[in-house]
Amino acid sequence: MKLNRSAAAGTLESSDIYVQAAPGKGQVEIQLESIVYQQFGPSIVETIRSVAEGLGVTDAVISAVDRGALDCTIRARVETALKRAAKEA
Amino acid sequence: MNKLVSSVKEAVRLSGLKDGMTISFHHHLRNGDFVLNMVLEAAAELGIKDLTVNASSLFEIHAPLVEHIRNGVVTGLETDYMSGTVGRAISEGVLAKPMVFRSHGGRPADIESGQSPIDVAFIAAPTSDNMGNCSGKYGPSACGSLGYAFADAMYAKKVVVITDNLVDYPLHDFSIPEIYVDYVVQVDRIGDPAGIVSGTTRITRDPVGLVMADYAAKVIDASGLLKDGFSFQTGAGGASLAAAKYLKDIMLRKNIKGSYGMGGITGYMVDMLNAGCFQSLLDVQCFDLGAVQSIRENPAHMEVSASHYASPIAKSAAVDSLDVVILGATQIDTDFNVNVHTDSNGYIMGGSGGHSDTAAGAKMAMIIAPLSRARLSIVVDHVLTVSTPGSTVDVLVTQKGIAVNPARGDLREQLVAAGLPVVDIHELKARAEKLTGIPRPLELGDRVVADVRYRDGSIIDHIYQVRS
Amino acid sequence: MRRSMLFLPGNNPNMLQNGDILGADAIILDLEDAVSPDEKDAARILVRNAIRTLDYQGCEIIIRINAVDDTGFWKEDLDEVIPLKPDLIMPTKVSGAEYVRQVSRYMEEVERRNGMEPGTVKLIPLIETTLGVENAFEIARSDPRVVAMFLGAEDLTADMRCVRTKEGSEIAYARSRMVSAARAAEIDVYDTPFTDVNDDEGLVADARLAKSLGFSGKASISPRHVSGINQVFSPTEKEIAYAREVLAIIEEAKAQGKGAVSLHGKMIDKPIVTRAQQVLAMAAAIGGGVQA
């Protein structure tokens, strides 16, 4: 899946995550800010990467601000952001 | 004899405050307090260094304290509870020597026994006369009870009363008598009423909080303690207040006449008093306008000192007669030890207050908390900081189940018989982690930034510097 | 056994992850009114992930999908959620039998695409227009998937051009019509939510009224109302005791080969026996009765 524009999904409310996705520079680049970074930082980055891979996204900048979202919520928000970003600009 | 002095700075000078001494403050003005900042500013202007501040609690409004620490005006800190900027700065290591945490009962006990002597106590007083008879019940900055200030007034070498409502001698219905007071200062404002007491404390509308509150009330009902003569304390948190409301409904339905309600008092406890659920309220701290009005007008609503409330060395304290207390937690471990000092990243964000005192005294100490907050289980293998030992905690109520301390098999049986969802605390932890995943352990620095003293004076835990 | 159905907004992670503890027999994950048009995609993906991952512990899952119209949202909703086998789909603004069949046909398409048995997922049409009320019986019998109907009074009163009141006299006809149609078609029927979340007494009175009219249960938009609804729609201890008596005397009569039976001077006929069996089945499901 190819990203055509910049798009976002999710909110900054507790238990949610705000994800922005945009076309990248030849690879998947992930930036994460999280209130549970110390406890779950690497695992959240891994989750984001696996959703991108699952959708066949190979070129993207994904930045996320996490407010303690569960894994299933992170997956949903990343998927939504990527699908929105894949729409025609 | 004239005790009136013209300014805070003059009072500080007259009190003989010198480098290396200890000054004390009460926290009845909570996040609206101007007095602690006022006094430290005066001390700094007078060039006094190396002070130890012993305050019963510290709030966000006390953020300027951090600058006084950086400048060497303050080099020691002792408190029972601390939130906001000061807590973060201490966690990051701003203070060279470890600060001291006590409980609300341990603090007056240490002051009275001489373990923590105070050189000068500065007492914010919403109303005072010119000789220092003072009260929190009246005046534009009324805060109700002055319970935490009694030990300071009685045992400090010098006592300065600071008021913004000076009245003719003698003030009737005073709390602290003139016999302890050296100087009286009148200032424009001792605090911001909006930060001192909230208008009306409201119960939570969060459905998770209401589920927990419902369970909490049912646990109390099933415990066998809810009968005539029942005594009760609860916090001012949303779910705790909702639990009090549900408890009130049960007490009225079953026509149970309790004995006393205690603690930080809110309008909800006042409603319970007025509805006949209690004979009296023992009030060490008012949280809202309803409580302030009640303590002023209703003789059954009584002010108690921190020692009377919770001292471990008093011949008896009110916590010793308590049936049930509802308490919060940032973490609880599988041995039921509770943390109310540090957040999940190791930053100081609270303190014992009366947590460990009431848990030790009450026949049933109940912790009420959501099973997870922001993807972190409330139940852990080991709490980051032991605030209250698990041996004094009887039951944990979460929205997804109730865990009973194995030492309380009798209570467990009662709750199961009442049809409540009782589960092992390890099972609760597993349920939480099934949702959240298993967190990586937190890495903290090696330097101790705070010693946590249990109410008996022993050091129950250390708090370590956070890694930046 | 379904007394209470609680609406949860489909795009709110915090509510979705606590849906199991709010005491409702069924939760309605809402993709329609609770979700703004530009968040429909986010909500259906979030709801799909939630029901895939979270354990709702025996709580029935109902998905309220968007109305059948040219946005096509309703089809996208079904595409995402049907593979997760929710118990029920709630189509909205259902006006007649053909509307239901259109939804059912597309559900079958999605079921087949995902290797599921056609008809796995059931339907609870939401009736919230005057046309829907007038067509209630044909809707109830429109498709084998339809196991219940649900009255939505907010949109209905707008359609009727009248004011929705707490007392609800304006929806008396719709309520009775719905109950009659549902019972004639032998399906369950659910009453509209009581919308003042701060009026606990009003809620109980409204639920009692619904029960007295013959509704199977009631929906709620507030978790605070769930326990009141459950209380009203649970059998009382007195009802349970009577049901036991009825079944005991029937057994006794059978053993003695007697035809007509009476209890406390009243003839016990087939409907009374059926009712007694229903009461005991519900009491078993909720673990006992409630105080009257």
mmCIF file with all atom_site columns, C-alpha atoms in Angstrom, chain C residues 100-280:
data_model
loop_
_atom_site.group_PDB
_atom_site.id
_atom_site.type_symbol
_atom_site.label_atom_id
_atom_site.label_alt_id
_atom_site.label_comp_id
_atom_site.label_asym_id
_atom_site.label_entity_id
_atom_site.label_seq_id
_atom_site.pdbx_PDB_ins_code
_atom_site.Cartn_x
_atom_site.Cartn_y
_atom_site.Cartn_z
_atom_site.occupancy
_atom_site.B_iso_or_equiv
_atom_site.pdbx_formal_charge
_atom_site.auth_seq_id
_atom_site.auth_comp_id
_atom_site.auth_asym_id
_atom_site.auth_atom_id
_atom_site.pdbx_PDB_model_num
ATOM 1   C CA . VAL C 1 100 ? -34.366 -6.048  6.566  1.00 0.00 ? 100 VAL C CA 1
ATOM 2   C CA . ARG C 1 101 ? -33.994 -8.504  3.681  1.00 0.00 ? 101 ARG C CA 1
ATOM 3   C CA . GLN C 1 102 ? -31.554 -6.169  1.949  1.00 0.00 ? 102 GLN C CA 1
ATOM 4   C CA . VAL C 1 103 ? -29.351 -6.134  5.059  1.00 0.00 ? 103 VAL C CA 1
ATOM 5   C CA . SER C 1 104 ? -29.745 -9.885  5.513  1.00 0.00 ? 104 SER C CA 1
ATOM 6   C CA . ARG C 1 105 ? -28.747 -10.605 1.885  1.00 0.00 ? 105 ARG C CA 1
ATOM 7   C CA . TYR C 1 106 ? -25.571 -8.583  2.242  1.00 0.00 ? 106 TYR C CA 1
ATOM 8   C CA . MET C 1 107 ? -24.803 -10.296 5.568  1.00 0.00 ? 107 MET C CA 1
ATOM 9   C CA . GLU C 1 108 ? -25.114 -13.632 3.794  1.00 0.00 ? 108 GLU C CA 1
ATOM 10  C CA . GLU C 1 109 ? -22.686 -12.443 1.140  1.00 0.00 ? 109 GLU C CA 1
ATOM 11  C CA . VAL C 1 110 ? -20.150 -11.461 3.799  1.00 0.00 ? 110 VAL C CA 1
ATOM 12  C CA . GLU C 1 111 ? -20.715 -14.701 5.714  1.00 0.00 ? 111 GLU C CA 1
ATOM 13  C CA . ARG C 1 112 ? -20.090 -16.791 2.572  1.00 0.00 ? 112 ARG C CA 1
ATOM 14  C CA . ARG C 1 113 ? -17.019 -14.728 1.687  1.00 0.00 ? 113 ARG C CA 1
ATOM 15  C CA . ASN C 1 114 ? -15.609 -15.547 5.129  1.00 0.00 ? 114 ASN C CA 1
ATOM 16  C CA . GLY C 1 115 ? -16.508 -19.230 5.118  1.00 0.00 ? 115 GLY C CA 1
ATOM 17  C CA . MET C 1 116 ? -19.249 -18.810 7.693  1.00 0.00 ? 116 MET C CA 1
ATOM 18  C CA . GLU C 1 117 ? -22.570 -20.617 7.834  1.00 0.00 ? 117 GLU C CA 1
ATOM 19  C CA . PRO C 1 118 ? -25.183 -18.230 6.306  1.00 0.00 ? 118 PRO C CA 1
ATOM 20  C CA . GLY C 1 119 ? -27.525 -16.995 9.017  1.00 0.00 ? 119 GLY C CA 1
ATOM 21  C CA . THR C 1 120 ? -24.928 -17.215 11.795 1.00 0.00 ? 120 THR C CA 1
ATOM 22  C CA . VAL C 1 121 ? -25.358 -13.608 12.842 1.00 0.00 ? 121 VAL C CA 1
ATOM 23  C CA . LYS C 1 122 ? -28.843 -12.564 13.926 1.00 0.00 ? 122 LYS C CA 1
ATOM 24  C CA . LEU C 1 123 ? -30.731 -9.279  13.589 1.00 0.00 ? 123 LEU C CA 1
ATOM 25  C CA . ILE C 1 124 ? -32.435 -6.878  15.973 1.00 0.00 ? 124 ILE C CA 1
ATOM 26  C CA . PRO C 1 125 ? -33.993 -4.173  13.780 1.00 0.00 ? 125 PRO C CA 1
ATOM 27  C CA . LEU C 1 126 ? -34.232 -0.708  15.306 1.00 0.00 ? 126 LEU C CA 1
ATOM 28  C CA . ILE C 1 127 ? -37.617 0.788   14.560 1.00 0.00 ? 127 ILE C CA 1
ATOM 29  C CA . GLU C 1 128 ? -37.578 4.559   14.869 1.00 0.00 ? 128 GLU C CA 1
ATOM 30  C CA . THR C 1 129 ? -39.891 5.895   12.149 1.00 0.00 ? 129 THR C CA 1
ATOM 31  C CA . THR C 1 130 ? -43.663 6.035   11.856 1.00 0.00 ? 130 THR C CA 1
ATOM 32  C CA . LEU C 1 131 ? -43.463 3.835   8.767  1.00 0.00 ? 131 LEU C CA 1
ATOM 33  C CA . GLY C 1 132 ? -41.419 1.302   10.706 1.00 0.00 ? 132 GLY C CA 1
ATOM 34  C CA . VAL C 1 133 ? -43.979 1.236   13.525 1.00 0.00 ? 133 VAL C CA 1
ATOM 35  C CA . GLU C 1 134 ? -46.841 0.709   11.090 1.00 0.00 ? 134 GLU C CA 1
ATOM 36  C CA . ASN C 1 135 ? -44.869 -2.129  9.433  1.00 0.00 ? 135 ASN C CA 1
ATOM 37  C CA . ALA C 1 136 ? -43.722 -3.687  12.725 1.00 0.00 ? 136 ALA C CA 1
ATOM 38  C CA . PHE C 1 137 ? -45.331 -7.076  12.176 1.00 0.00 ? 137 PHE C CA 1
ATOM 39  C CA . GLU C 1 138 ? -43.979 -7.584  8.649  1.00 0.00 ? 138 GLU C CA 1
ATOM 40  C CA . ILE C 1 139 ? -40.531 -6.497  9.900  1.00 0.00 ? 139 ILE C CA 1
ATOM 41  C CA . ALA C 1 140 ? -40.760 -9.008  12.741 1.00 0.00 ? 140 ALA C CA 1
ATOM 42  C CA . ARG C 1 141 ? -41.509 -11.787 10.224 1.00 0.00 ? 141 ARG C CA 1
ATOM 43  C CA . SER C 1 142 ? -39.300 -10.527 7.404  1.00 0.00 ? 142 SER C CA 1
ATOM 44  C CA . ASP C 1 143 ? -36.301 -12.797 7.848  1.00 0.00 ? 143 ASP C CA 1
ATOM 45  C CA . PRO C 1 144 ? -35.277 -15.792 9.970  1.00 0.00 ? 144 PRO C CA 1
ATOM 46  C CA . ARG C 1 145 ? -32.366 -13.770 11.343 1.00 0.00 ? 145 ARG C CA 1
ATOM 47  C CA . VAL C 1 146 ? -34.764 -11.416 13.137 1.00 0.00 ? 146 VAL C CA 1
ATOM 48  C CA . VAL C 1 147 ? -34.865 -12.552 16.771 1.00 0.00 ? 147 VAL C CA 1
ATOM 49  C CA . ALA C 1 148 ? -35.902 -9.283  18.382 1.00 0.00 ? 148 ALA C CA 1
ATOM 50  C CA . MET C 1 149 ? -36.999 -5.718  17.678 1.00 0.00 ? 149 MET C CA 1
ATOM 51  C CA . PHE C 1 150 ? -36.060 -2.487  19.394 1.00 0.00 ? 150 PHE C CA 1
ATOM 52  C CA . LEU C 1 151 ? -38.054 0.729   19.617 1.00 0.00 ? 151 LEU C CA 1
ATOM 53  C CA . GLY C 1 152 ? -36.151 4.019   19.320 1.00 0.00 ? 152 GLY C CA 1
ATOM 54  C CA . ALA C 1 153 ? -38.359 6.850   20.500 1.00 0.00 ? 153 ALA C CA 1
ATOM 55  C CA . GLU C 1 154 ? -36.085 9.852   19.932 1.00 0.00 ? 154 GLU C CA 1
ATOM 56  C CA . ASP C 1 155 ? -36.124 9.727   16.127 1.00 0.00 ? 155 ASP C CA 1
ATOM 57  C CA . LEU C 1 156 ? -39.676 8.414   16.161 1.00 0.00 ? 156 LEU C CA 1
ATOM 58  C CA . THR C 1 157 ? -41.092 11.430  18.012 1.00 0.00 ? 157 THR C CA 1
ATOM 59  C CA . ALA C 1 158 ? -39.241 13.733  15.605 1.00 0.00 ? 158 ALA C CA 1
ATOM 60  C CA . ASP C 1 159 ? -40.896 11.848  12.754 1.00 0.00 ? 159 ASP C CA 1
ATOM 61  C CA . MET C 1 160 ? -44.266 12.114  14.532 1.00 0.00 ? 160 MET C CA 1
ATOM 62  C CA . ARG C 1 161 ? -43.665 15.854  14.945 1.00 0.00 ? 161 ARG C CA 1
ATOM 63  C CA . CYS C 1 162 ? -44.293 15.736  18.659 1.00 0.00 ? 162 CYS C CA 1
ATOM 64  C CA . VAL C 1 163 ? -42.254 16.389  21.784 1.00 0.00 ? 163 VAL C CA 1
ATOM 65  C CA . ARG C 1 164 ? -40.603 13.464  23.537 1.00 0.00 ? 164 ARG C CA 1
ATOM 66  C CA . THR C 1 165 ? -41.622 13.568  27.199 1.00 0.00 ? 165 THR C CA 1
ATOM 67  C CA . LYS C 1 166 ? -40.416 11.703  30.276 1.00 0.00 ? 166 LYS C CA 1
ATOM 68  C CA . GLU C 1 167 ? -43.904 10.268  30.821 1.00 0.00 ? 167 GLU C CA 1
ATOM 69  C CA . GLY C 1 168 ? -43.989 9.017   27.232 1.00 0.00 ? 168 GLY C CA 1
ATOM 70  C CA . SER C 1 169 ? -47.729 9.209   26.516 1.00 0.00 ? 169 SER C CA 1
ATOM 71  C CA . GLU C 1 170 ? -46.817 10.213  22.934 1.00 0.00 ? 170 GLU C CA 1
ATOM 72  C CA . ILE C 1 171 ? -45.210 6.798   22.315 1.00 0.00 ? 171 ILE C CA 1
ATOM 73  C CA . ALA C 1 172 ? -47.905 4.700   24.019 1.00 0.00 ? 172 ALA C CA 1
ATOM 74  C CA . TYR C 1 173 ? -49.288 3.543   20.676 1.00 0.00 ? 173 TYR C CA 1
ATOM 75  C CA . ALA C 1 174 ? -45.859 2.713   19.225 1.00 0.00 ? 174 ALA C CA 1
ATOM 76  C CA . ARG C 1 175 ? -44.926 0.732   22.310 1.00 0.00 ? 175 ARG C CA 1
ATOM 77  C CA . SER C 1 176 ? -48.097 -1.351  22.288 1.00 0.00 ? 176 SER C CA 1
ATOM 78  C CA . ARG C 1 177 ? -47.961 -1.869  18.541 1.00 0.00 ? 177 ARG C CA 1
ATOM 79  C CA . MET C 1 178 ? -44.358 -3.071  18.748 1.00 0.00 ? 178 MET C CA 1
ATOM 80  C CA . VAL C 1 179 ? -45.063 -5.483  21.603 1.00 0.00 ? 179 VAL C CA 1
ATOM 81  C CA . SER C 1 180 ? -48.092 -6.911  19.856 1.00 0.00 ? 180 SER C CA 1
ATOM 82  C CA . ALA C 1 181 ? -46.224 -7.350  16.544 1.00 0.00 ? 181 ALA C CA 1
ATOM 83  C CA . ALA C 1 182 ? -43.205 -8.948  18.203 1.00 0.00 ? 182 ALA C CA 1
ATOM 84  C CA . ARG C 1 183 ? -45.233 -11.326 20.328 1.00 0.00 ? 183 ARG C CA 1
ATOM 85  C CA . ALA C 1 184 ? -47.347 -12.323 17.317 1.00 0.00 ? 184 ALA C CA 1
ATOM 86  C CA . ALA C 1 185 ? -44.114 -13.166 15.491 1.00 0.00 ? 185 ALA C CA 1
ATOM 87  C CA . GLU C 1 186 ? -42.741 -14.877 18.634 1.00 0.00 ? 186 GLU C CA 1
ATOM 88  C CA . ILE C 1 187 ? -39.657 -12.694 18.981 1.00 0.00 ? 187 ILE C CA 1
ATOM 89  C CA . ASP C 1 188 ? -38.320 -10.476 21.801 1.00 0.00 ? 188 ASP C CA 1
ATOM 90  C CA . VAL C 1 189 ? -38.965 -6.764  21.976 1.00 0.00 ? 189 VAL C CA 1
ATOM 91  C CA . TYR C 1 190 ? -36.942 -4.000  23.654 1.00 0.00 ? 190 TYR C CA 1
ATOM 92  C CA . ASP C 1 191 ? -37.955 -0.594  24.886 1.00 0.00 ? 191 ASP C CA 1
ATOM 93  C CA . THR C 1 192 ? -36.357 2.744   24.056 1.00 0.00 ? 192 THR C CA 1
ATOM 94  C CA . PRO C 1 193 ? -33.731 4.225   26.443 1.00 0.00 ? 193 PRO C CA 1
ATOM 95  C CA . PHE C 1 194 ? -34.702 6.609   29.229 1.00 0.00 ? 194 PHE C CA 1
ATOM 96  C CA . THR C 1 195 ? -32.595 9.614   28.400 1.00 0.00 ? 195 THR C CA 1
ATOM 97  C CA . ASP C 1 196 ? -32.281 11.602  31.645 1.00 0.00 ? 196 ASP C CA 1
ATOM 98  C CA . VAL C 1 197 ? -29.116 10.007  33.052 1.00 0.00 ? 197 VAL C CA 1
ATOM 99  C CA . ASN C 1 198 ? -29.488 11.809  36.383 1.00 0.00 ? 198 ASN C CA 1
ATOM 100 C CA . ASP C 1 199 ? -33.032 10.648  37.132 1.00 0.00 ? 199 ASP C CA 1
ATOM 101 C CA . ASP C 1 200 ? -32.695 7.191   38.694 1.00 0.00 ? 200 ASP C CA 1
ATOM 102 C CA . GLU C 1 201 ? -36.276 7.096   39.972 1.00 0.00 ? 201 GLU C CA 1
ATOM 103 C CA . GLY C 1 202 ? -37.656 8.155   36.589 1.00 0.00 ? 202 GLY C CA 1
ATOM 104 C CA . LEU C 1 203 ? -35.669 5.344   34.985 1.00 0.00 ? 203 LEU C CA 1
ATOM 105 C CA . VAL C 1 204 ? -37.144 2.709   37.285 1.00 0.00 ? 204 VAL C CA 1
ATOM 106 C CA . ALA C 1 205 ? -40.672 4.016   36.707 1.00 0.00 ? 205 ALA C CA 1
ATOM 107 C CA . ASP C 1 206 ? -40.134 3.984   32.930 1.00 0.00 ? 206 ASP C CA 1
ATOM 108 C CA . ALA C 1 207 ? -38.711 0.438   33.030 1.00 0.00 ? 207 ALA C CA 1
ATOM 109 C CA . ARG C 1 208 ? -41.663 -0.758  35.138 1.00 0.00 ? 208 ARG C CA 1
ATOM 110 C CA . LEU C 1 209 ? -44.030 0.729   32.588 1.00 0.00 ? 209 LEU C CA 1
ATOM 111 C CA . ALA C 1 210 ? -42.198 -1.068  29.758 1.00 0.00 ? 210 ALA C CA 1
ATOM 112 C CA . LYS C 1 211 ? -42.323 -4.353  31.633 1.00 0.00 ? 211 LYS C CA 1
ATOM 113 C CA . SER C 1 212 ? -46.037 -3.925  32.310 1.00 0.00 ? 212 SER C CA 1
ATOM 114 C CA . LEU C 1 213 ? -46.635 -3.394  28.582 1.00 0.00 ? 213 LEU C CA 1
ATOM 115 C CA . GLY C 1 214 ? -44.899 -6.664  27.730 1.00 0.00 ? 214 GLY C CA 1
ATOM 116 C CA . PHE C 1 215 ? -41.384 -5.619  26.710 1.00 0.00 ? 215 PHE C CA 1
ATOM 117 C CA . SER C 1 216 ? -38.618 -8.207  27.190 1.00 0.00 ? 216 SER C CA 1
ATOM 118 C CA . GLY C 1 217 ? -36.149 -5.581  28.394 1.00 0.00 ? 217 GLY C CA 1
ATOM 119 C CA . LYS C 1 218 ? -34.898 -2.077  27.859 1.00 0.00 ? 218 LYS C CA 1
ATOM 120 C CA . ALA C 1 219 ? -31.940 -0.335  26.295 1.00 0.00 ? 219 ALA C CA 1
ATOM 121 C CA . SER C 1 220 ? -29.848 2.290   28.044 1.00 0.00 ? 220 SER C CA 1
ATOM 122 C CA . ILE C 1 221 ? -27.468 5.012   26.966 1.00 0.00 ? 221 ILE C CA 1
ATOM 123 C CA . SER C 1 222 ? -26.011 5.323   30.487 1.00 0.00 ? 222 SER C CA 1
ATOM 124 C CA . PRO C 1 223 ? -24.193 2.638   32.488 1.00 0.00 ? 223 PRO C CA 1
ATOM 125 C CA . ARG C 1 224 ? -25.849 4.139   35.549 1.00 0.00 ? 224 ARG C CA 1
ATOM 126 C CA . HIS C 1 225 ? -29.224 2.847   34.390 1.00 0.00 ? 225 HIS C CA 1
ATOM 127 C CA . VAL C 1 226 ? -28.218 -0.746  33.831 1.00 0.00 ? 226 VAL C CA 1
ATOM 128 C CA . SER C 1 227 ? -28.749 -2.050  37.342 1.00 0.00 ? 227 SER C CA 1
ATOM 129 C CA . GLY C 1 228 ? -32.170 -0.404  37.588 1.00 0.00 ? 228 GLY C CA 1
ATOM 130 C CA . ILE C 1 229 ? -33.258 -2.046  34.325 1.00 0.00 ? 229 ILE C CA 1
ATOM 131 C CA . ASN C 1 230 ? -31.901 -5.441  35.375 1.00 0.00 ? 230 ASN C CA 1
ATOM 132 C CA . GLN C 1 231 ? -33.718 -5.145  38.679 1.00 0.00 ? 231 GLN C CA 1
ATOM 133 C CA . VAL C 1 232 ? -37.067 -4.366  37.053 1.00 0.00 ? 232 VAL C CA 1
ATOM 134 C CA . PHE C 1 233 ? -36.818 -7.106  34.419 1.00 0.00 ? 233 PHE C CA 1
ATOM 135 C CA . SER C 1 234 ? -35.616 -9.815  36.808 1.00 0.00 ? 234 SER C CA 1
ATOM 136 C CA . PRO C 1 235 ? -38.172 -12.158 38.302 1.00 0.00 ? 235 PRO C CA 1
ATOM 137 C CA . THR C 1 236 ? -38.979 -11.417 41.938 1.00 0.00 ? 236 THR C CA 1
ATOM 138 C CA . GLU C 1 237 ? -38.560 -14.063 44.631 1.00 0.00 ? 237 GLU C CA 1
ATOM 139 C CA . LYS C 1 238 ? -42.358 -14.170 44.898 1.00 0.00 ? 238 LYS C CA 1
ATOM 140 C CA . GLU C 1 239 ? -42.712 -14.836 41.159 1.00 0.00 ? 239 GLU C CA 1
ATOM 141 C CA . ILE C 1 240 ? -40.107 -17.592 41.380 1.00 0.00 ? 240 ILE C CA 1
ATOM 142 C CA . ALA C 1 241 ? -41.867 -19.247 44.314 1.00 0.00 ? 241 ALA C CA 1
ATOM 143 C CA . TYR C 1 242 ? -45.183 -19.151 42.439 1.00 0.00 ? 242 TYR C CA 1
ATOM 144 C CA . ALA C 1 243 ? -43.588 -20.582 39.277 1.00 0.00 ? 243 ALA C CA 1
ATOM 145 C CA . ARG C 1 244 ? -42.175 -23.479 41.299 1.00 0.00 ? 244 ARG C CA 1
ATOM 146 C CA . GLU C 1 245 ? -45.609 -24.146 42.777 1.00 0.00 ? 245 GLU C CA 1
ATOM 147 C CA . VAL C 1 246 ? -47.185 -24.148 39.319 1.00 0.00 ? 246 VAL C CA 1
ATOM 148 C CA . LEU C 1 247 ? -44.692 -26.649 37.910 1.00 0.00 ? 247 LEU C CA 1
ATOM 149 C CA . ALA C 1 248 ? -44.930 -28.869 40.999 1.00 0.00 ? 248 ALA C CA 1
ATOM 150 C CA . ILE C 1 249 ? -48.714 -29.082 40.827 1.00 0.00 ? 249 ILE C CA 1
ATOM 151 C CA . ILE C 1 250 ? -48.569 -29.818 37.098 1.00 0.00 ? 250 ILE C CA 1
ATOM 152 C CA . GLU C 1 251 ? -46.128 -32.673 37.734 1.00 0.00 ? 251 GLU C CA 1
ATOM 153 C CA . GLU C 1 252 ? -48.394 -33.985 40.473 1.00 0.00 ? 252 GLU C CA 1
ATOM 154 C CA . ALA C 1 253 ? -51.449 -33.795 38.196 1.00 0.00 ? 253 ALA C CA 1
ATOM 155 C CA . LYS C 1 254 ? -49.608 -35.650 35.443 1.00 0.00 ? 254 LYS C CA 1
ATOM 156 C CA . ALA C 1 255 ? -48.616 -38.398 37.859 1.00 0.00 ? 255 ALA C CA 1
ATOM 157 C CA . GLN C 1 256 ? -52.220 -38.749 38.989 1.00 0.00 ? 256 GLN C CA 1
ATOM 158 C CA . GLY C 1 257 ? -53.476 -38.558 35.401 1.00 0.00 ? 257 GLY C CA 1
ATOM 159 C CA . LYS C 1 258 ? -55.627 -35.503 36.143 1.00 0.00 ? 258 LYS C CA 1
ATOM 160 C CA . GLY C 1 259 ? -56.562 -33.135 33.343 1.00 0.00 ? 259 GLY C CA 1
ATOM 161 C CA . ALA C 1 260 ? -57.652 -29.824 34.807 1.00 0.00 ? 260 ALA C CA 1
ATOM 162 C CA . VAL C 1 261 ? -55.550 -28.389 37.631 1.00 0.00 ? 261 VAL C CA 1
ATOM 163 C CA . SER C 1 262 ? -56.083 -25.416 39.871 1.00 0.00 ? 262 SER C CA 1
ATOM 164 C CA . LEU C 1 263 ? -53.797 -23.551 42.277 1.00 0.00 ? 263 LEU C CA 1
ATOM 165 C CA . HIS C 1 264 ? -55.089 -21.179 44.974 1.00 0.00 ? 264 HIS C CA 1
ATOM 166 C CA . GLY C 1 265 ? -58.482 -21.414 43.318 1.00 0.00 ? 265 GLY C CA 1
ATOM 167 C CA . LYS C 1 266 ? -57.255 -20.438 39.858 1.00 0.00 ? 266 LYS C CA 1
ATOM 168 C CA . MET C 1 267 ? -57.199 -22.689 36.796 1.00 0.00 ? 267 MET C CA 1
ATOM 169 C CA . ILE C 1 268 ? -53.655 -23.468 35.647 1.00 0.00 ? 268 ILE C CA 1
ATOM 170 C CA . ASP C 1 269 ? -53.670 -23.497 31.851 1.00 0.00 ? 269 ASP C CA 1
ATOM 171 C CA . LYS C 1 270 ? -50.939 -23.687 29.211 1.00 0.00 ? 270 LYS C CA 1
ATOM 172 C CA . PRO C 1 271 ? -49.931 -19.941 29.129 1.00 0.00 ? 271 PRO C CA 1
ATOM 173 C CA . ILE C 1 272 ? -49.466 -19.955 32.925 1.00 0.00 ? 272 ILE C CA 1
ATOM 174 C CA . VAL C 1 273 ? -47.224 -23.020 32.700 1.00 0.00 ? 273 VAL C CA 1
ATOM 175 C CA . THR C 1 274 ? -45.189 -21.450 29.872 1.00 0.00 ? 274 THR C CA 1
ATOM 176 C CA . ARG C 1 275 ? -44.818 -18.268 31.879 1.00 0.00 ? 275 ARG C CA 1
ATOM 177 C CA . ALA C 1 276 ? -43.677 -20.258 34.942 1.00 0.00 ? 276 ALA C CA 1
ATOM 178 C CA . GLN C 1 277 ? -41.039 -22.029 32.850 1.00 0.00 ? 277 GLN C CA 1
ATOM 179 C CA . GLN C 1 278 ? -39.781 -18.678 31.504 1.00 0.00 ? 278 GLN C CA 1
ATOM 180 C CA . VAL C 1 279 ? -39.530 -17.222 35.001 1.00 0.00 ? 279 VAL C CA 1
ATOM 181 C CA . LEU C 1 280 ? -37.491 -20.176 36.279 1.00 0.00 ? 280 LEU C CA 1
#
